[in-house]
Short mmCIF file of C-alpha atoms in Angstrom, two decimals:
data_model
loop_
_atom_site.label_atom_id
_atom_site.label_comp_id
_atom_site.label_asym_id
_atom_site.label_seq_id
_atom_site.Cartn_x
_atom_site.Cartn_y
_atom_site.Cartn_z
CA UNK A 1 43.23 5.98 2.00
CA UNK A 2 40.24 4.08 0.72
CA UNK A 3 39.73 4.56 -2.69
CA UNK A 4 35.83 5.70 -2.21
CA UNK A 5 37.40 8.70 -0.62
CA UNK A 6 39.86 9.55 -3.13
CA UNK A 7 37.49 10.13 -6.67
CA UNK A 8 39.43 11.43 -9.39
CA UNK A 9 41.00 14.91 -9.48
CA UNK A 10 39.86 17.12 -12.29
CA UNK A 11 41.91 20.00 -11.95
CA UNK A 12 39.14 21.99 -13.96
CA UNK A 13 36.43 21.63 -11.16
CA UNK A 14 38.76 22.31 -8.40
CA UNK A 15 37.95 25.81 -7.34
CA UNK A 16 40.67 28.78 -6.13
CA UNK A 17 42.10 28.78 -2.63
CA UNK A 18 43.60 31.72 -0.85
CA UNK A 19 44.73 34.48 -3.10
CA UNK A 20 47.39 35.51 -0.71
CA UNK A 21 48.06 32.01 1.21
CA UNK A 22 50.65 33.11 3.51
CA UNK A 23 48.15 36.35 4.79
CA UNK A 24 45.16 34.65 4.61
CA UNK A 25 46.06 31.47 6.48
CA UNK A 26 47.57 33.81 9.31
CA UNK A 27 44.18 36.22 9.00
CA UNK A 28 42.37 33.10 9.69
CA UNK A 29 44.61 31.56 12.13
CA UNK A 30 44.55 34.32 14.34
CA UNK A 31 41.13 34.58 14.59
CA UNK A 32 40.28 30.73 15.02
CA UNK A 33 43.13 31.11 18.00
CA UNK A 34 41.08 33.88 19.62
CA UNK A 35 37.69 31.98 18.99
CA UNK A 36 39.27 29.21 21.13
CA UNK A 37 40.85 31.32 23.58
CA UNK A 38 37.61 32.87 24.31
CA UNK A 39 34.91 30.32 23.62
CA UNK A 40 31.37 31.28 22.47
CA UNK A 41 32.84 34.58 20.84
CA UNK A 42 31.73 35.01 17.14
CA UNK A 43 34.08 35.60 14.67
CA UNK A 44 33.94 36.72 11.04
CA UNK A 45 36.13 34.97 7.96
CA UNK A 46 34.01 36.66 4.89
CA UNK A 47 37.37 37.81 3.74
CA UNK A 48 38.22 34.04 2.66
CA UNK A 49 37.80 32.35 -1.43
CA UNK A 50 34.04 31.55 -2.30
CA UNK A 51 34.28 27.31 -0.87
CA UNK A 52 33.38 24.38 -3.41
CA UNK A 53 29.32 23.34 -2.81
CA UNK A 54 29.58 21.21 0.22
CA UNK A 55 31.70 23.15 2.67
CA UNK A 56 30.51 26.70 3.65
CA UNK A 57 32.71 29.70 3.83
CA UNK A 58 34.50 29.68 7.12
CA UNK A 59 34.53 26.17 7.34
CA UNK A 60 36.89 25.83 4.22
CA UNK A 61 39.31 28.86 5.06
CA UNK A 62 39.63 26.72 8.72
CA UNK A 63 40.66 23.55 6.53
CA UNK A 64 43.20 26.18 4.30
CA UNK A 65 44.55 27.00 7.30
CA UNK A 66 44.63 24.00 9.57
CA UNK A 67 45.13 21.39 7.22
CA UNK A 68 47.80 19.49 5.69
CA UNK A 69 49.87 16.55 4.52
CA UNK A 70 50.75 15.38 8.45
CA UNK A 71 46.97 15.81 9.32
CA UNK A 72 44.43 12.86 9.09
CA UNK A 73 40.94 14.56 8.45
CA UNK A 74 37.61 12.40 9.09
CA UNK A 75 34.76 14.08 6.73
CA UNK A 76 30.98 13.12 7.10
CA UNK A 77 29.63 10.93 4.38
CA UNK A 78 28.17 13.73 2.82
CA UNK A 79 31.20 15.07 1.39
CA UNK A 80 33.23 12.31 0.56
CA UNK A 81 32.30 12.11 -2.61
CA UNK A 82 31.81 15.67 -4.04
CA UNK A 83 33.73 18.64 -4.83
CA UNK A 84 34.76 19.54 -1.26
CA UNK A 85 37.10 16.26 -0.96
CA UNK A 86 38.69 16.94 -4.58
CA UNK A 87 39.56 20.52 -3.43
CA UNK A 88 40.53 19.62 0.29
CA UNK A 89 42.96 17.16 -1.41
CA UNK A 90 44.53 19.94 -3.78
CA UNK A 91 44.76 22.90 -1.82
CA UNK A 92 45.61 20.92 1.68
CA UNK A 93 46.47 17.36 0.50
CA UNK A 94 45.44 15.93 3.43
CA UNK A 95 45.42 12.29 4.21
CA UNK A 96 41.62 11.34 4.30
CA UNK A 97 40.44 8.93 6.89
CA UNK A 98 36.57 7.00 7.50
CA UNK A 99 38.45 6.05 11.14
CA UNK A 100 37.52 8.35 13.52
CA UNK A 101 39.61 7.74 16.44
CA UNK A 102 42.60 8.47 13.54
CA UNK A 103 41.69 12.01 12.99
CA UNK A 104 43.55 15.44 13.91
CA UNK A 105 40.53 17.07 12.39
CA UNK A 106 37.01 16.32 11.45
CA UNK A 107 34.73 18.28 9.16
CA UNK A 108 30.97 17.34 10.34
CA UNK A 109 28.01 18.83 8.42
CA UNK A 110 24.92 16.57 9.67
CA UNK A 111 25.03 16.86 13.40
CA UNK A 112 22.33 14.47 14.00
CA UNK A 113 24.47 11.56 12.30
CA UNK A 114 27.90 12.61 13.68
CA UNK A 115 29.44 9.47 15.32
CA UNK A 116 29.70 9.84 18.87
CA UNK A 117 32.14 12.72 19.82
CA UNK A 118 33.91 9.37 22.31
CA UNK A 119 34.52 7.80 19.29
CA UNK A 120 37.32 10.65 18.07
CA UNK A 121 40.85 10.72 19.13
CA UNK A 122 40.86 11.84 22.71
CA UNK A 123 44.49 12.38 23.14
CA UNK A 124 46.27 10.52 25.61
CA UNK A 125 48.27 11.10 28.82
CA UNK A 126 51.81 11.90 27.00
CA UNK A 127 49.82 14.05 24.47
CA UNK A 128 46.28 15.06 25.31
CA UNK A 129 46.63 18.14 22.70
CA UNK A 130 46.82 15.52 19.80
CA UNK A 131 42.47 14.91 20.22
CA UNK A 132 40.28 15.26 16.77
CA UNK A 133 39.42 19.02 16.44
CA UNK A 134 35.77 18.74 15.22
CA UNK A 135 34.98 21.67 12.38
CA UNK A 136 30.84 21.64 13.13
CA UNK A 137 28.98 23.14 10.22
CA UNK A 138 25.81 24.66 11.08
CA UNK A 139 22.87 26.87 9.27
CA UNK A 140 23.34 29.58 11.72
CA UNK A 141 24.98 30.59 15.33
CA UNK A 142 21.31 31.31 16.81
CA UNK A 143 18.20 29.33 16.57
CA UNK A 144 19.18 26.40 18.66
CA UNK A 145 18.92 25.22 22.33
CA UNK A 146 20.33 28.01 24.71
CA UNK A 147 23.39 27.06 26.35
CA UNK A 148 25.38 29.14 29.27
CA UNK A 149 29.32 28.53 28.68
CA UNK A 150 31.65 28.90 31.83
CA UNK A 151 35.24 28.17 32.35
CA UNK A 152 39.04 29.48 30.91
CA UNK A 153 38.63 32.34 28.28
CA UNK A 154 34.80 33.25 29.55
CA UNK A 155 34.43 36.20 32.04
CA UNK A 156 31.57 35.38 34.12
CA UNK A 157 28.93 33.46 31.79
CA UNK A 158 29.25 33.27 27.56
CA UNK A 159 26.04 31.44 26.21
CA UNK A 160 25.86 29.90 22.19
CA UNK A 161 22.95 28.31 20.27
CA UNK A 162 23.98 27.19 17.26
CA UNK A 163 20.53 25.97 14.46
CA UNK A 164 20.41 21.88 14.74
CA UNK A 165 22.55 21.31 17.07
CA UNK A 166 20.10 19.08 19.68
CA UNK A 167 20.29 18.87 23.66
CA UNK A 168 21.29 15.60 22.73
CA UNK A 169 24.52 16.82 21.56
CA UNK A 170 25.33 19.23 23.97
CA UNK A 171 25.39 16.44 26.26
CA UNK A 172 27.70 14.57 24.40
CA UNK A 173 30.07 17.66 24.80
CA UNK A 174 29.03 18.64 28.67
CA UNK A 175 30.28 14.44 29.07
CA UNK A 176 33.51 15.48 26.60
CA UNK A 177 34.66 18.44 29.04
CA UNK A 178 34.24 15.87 32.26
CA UNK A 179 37.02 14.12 30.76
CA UNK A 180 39.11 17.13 30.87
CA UNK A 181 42.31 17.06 29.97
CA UNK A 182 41.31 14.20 27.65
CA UNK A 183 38.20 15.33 25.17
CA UNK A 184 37.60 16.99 21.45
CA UNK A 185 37.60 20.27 20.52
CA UNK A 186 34.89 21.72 18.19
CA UNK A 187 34.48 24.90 15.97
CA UNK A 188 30.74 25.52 15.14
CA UNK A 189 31.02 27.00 11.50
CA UNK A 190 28.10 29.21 10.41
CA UNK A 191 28.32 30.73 6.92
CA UNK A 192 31.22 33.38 6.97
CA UNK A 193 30.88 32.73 10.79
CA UNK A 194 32.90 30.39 13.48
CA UNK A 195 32.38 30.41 17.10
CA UNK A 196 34.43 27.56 19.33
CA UNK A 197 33.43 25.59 22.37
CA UNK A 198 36.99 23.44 23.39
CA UNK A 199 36.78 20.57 25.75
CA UNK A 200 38.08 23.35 29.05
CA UNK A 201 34.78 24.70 28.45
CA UNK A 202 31.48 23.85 30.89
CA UNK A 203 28.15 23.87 29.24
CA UNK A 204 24.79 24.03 30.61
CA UNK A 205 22.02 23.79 28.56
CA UNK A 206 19.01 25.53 29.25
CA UNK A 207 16.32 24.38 26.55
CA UNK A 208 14.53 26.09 23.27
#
């Protein structure tokens, strides 16, 4: 762990995590499952703690949840160096990593500086489930470019636009599901909100 990612814990700034861990974390596991199993679906985590200034709601009860001590997490520059990192190390004290291609999970809040989604862990042939699950944080799950989602989970056509989230980007993932079984997973995170778009899913996008 570099030591620019690890600033000094004060256990005073470090704000509350679940107040019923072992409920919570399966509240918000099930409903993170079923946002994967049935991509583009929007799901609601207002239930979880009020997050430290950096991460929004349903972003942090996802890192409660799917984080811990056996989990390498890549966060964007942005957060390195605030409260978000102090609390993801005491509530999930997981490993923290500026390596990409290292991470189980990735917490992303400026899409339009996100290293290239190629440049996560892929998985491999032995174990293709072990790819970087990208946590996306966005302003909202509308207001983007319109995309039509098709594949496992989907009956007939789901469609998704999360705010900033650029053509440009979508492409990046339509190239990530041609690599299928290999590829990332994401979780946009809106607010309270999450909706997912994992690497079995095809995306066309269809503009503003």
């Amino acid at each position: 762990m570099n030591a620019h990612l690890a600033p000094a814990l004060d256990l005073n700034e470090v704000a509350p995590g679940f107040s019923d861990p072992t409920r919570d974390s399966q509240a918000v596991f099930r409903r993170a499952m079923d946002a994967v199993a049935r991509p583009g679906t929007i799901h609601d985590l207002s239930f979880a703690p009020e997050p430290p200034h950096g991460l929004g709601r349903a972003a942090a009860a996802l890192a409660l949840t799917l984080f811990d001590f056996e989990t390498p997490v890549w966060l964007d520059p942005a957060l390195r160096t605030g409260l978000a990192t102090s609390w993801l190390r005491f509530h999930c004290a997981c490993p923290l990593t500026e390596e990409p291609e290292k991470a189980a999970f990735a917490i992303v809040v400026d899409v339009a500086n996100c290293p290239p989604l190629s440049s996560f862990n892929l998985g491999d042939a032995k174990y293709p489930d072990r790819s970087t699950t990208l946590i996306v944080q966005v302003a909202a799950l509308v207001g983007g470019p319109r995309t039509v989602l098709e594949g496992p989970g989907i009956k007939g056509r789901g469609a998704l636009a999360p705010a900033g989230v650029t053509t440009g980007f979508w492409e990046q993932m339509q190239a990530n599901h041609d690599r299928f079984q290999f590829g990332v997973d994401l979780i946009f995170a809106a607010g309270d909100l999450i909706a997912a778009v994992p690497r079995t899913t095809r995306i066309t996008v269809k503009g503003d």
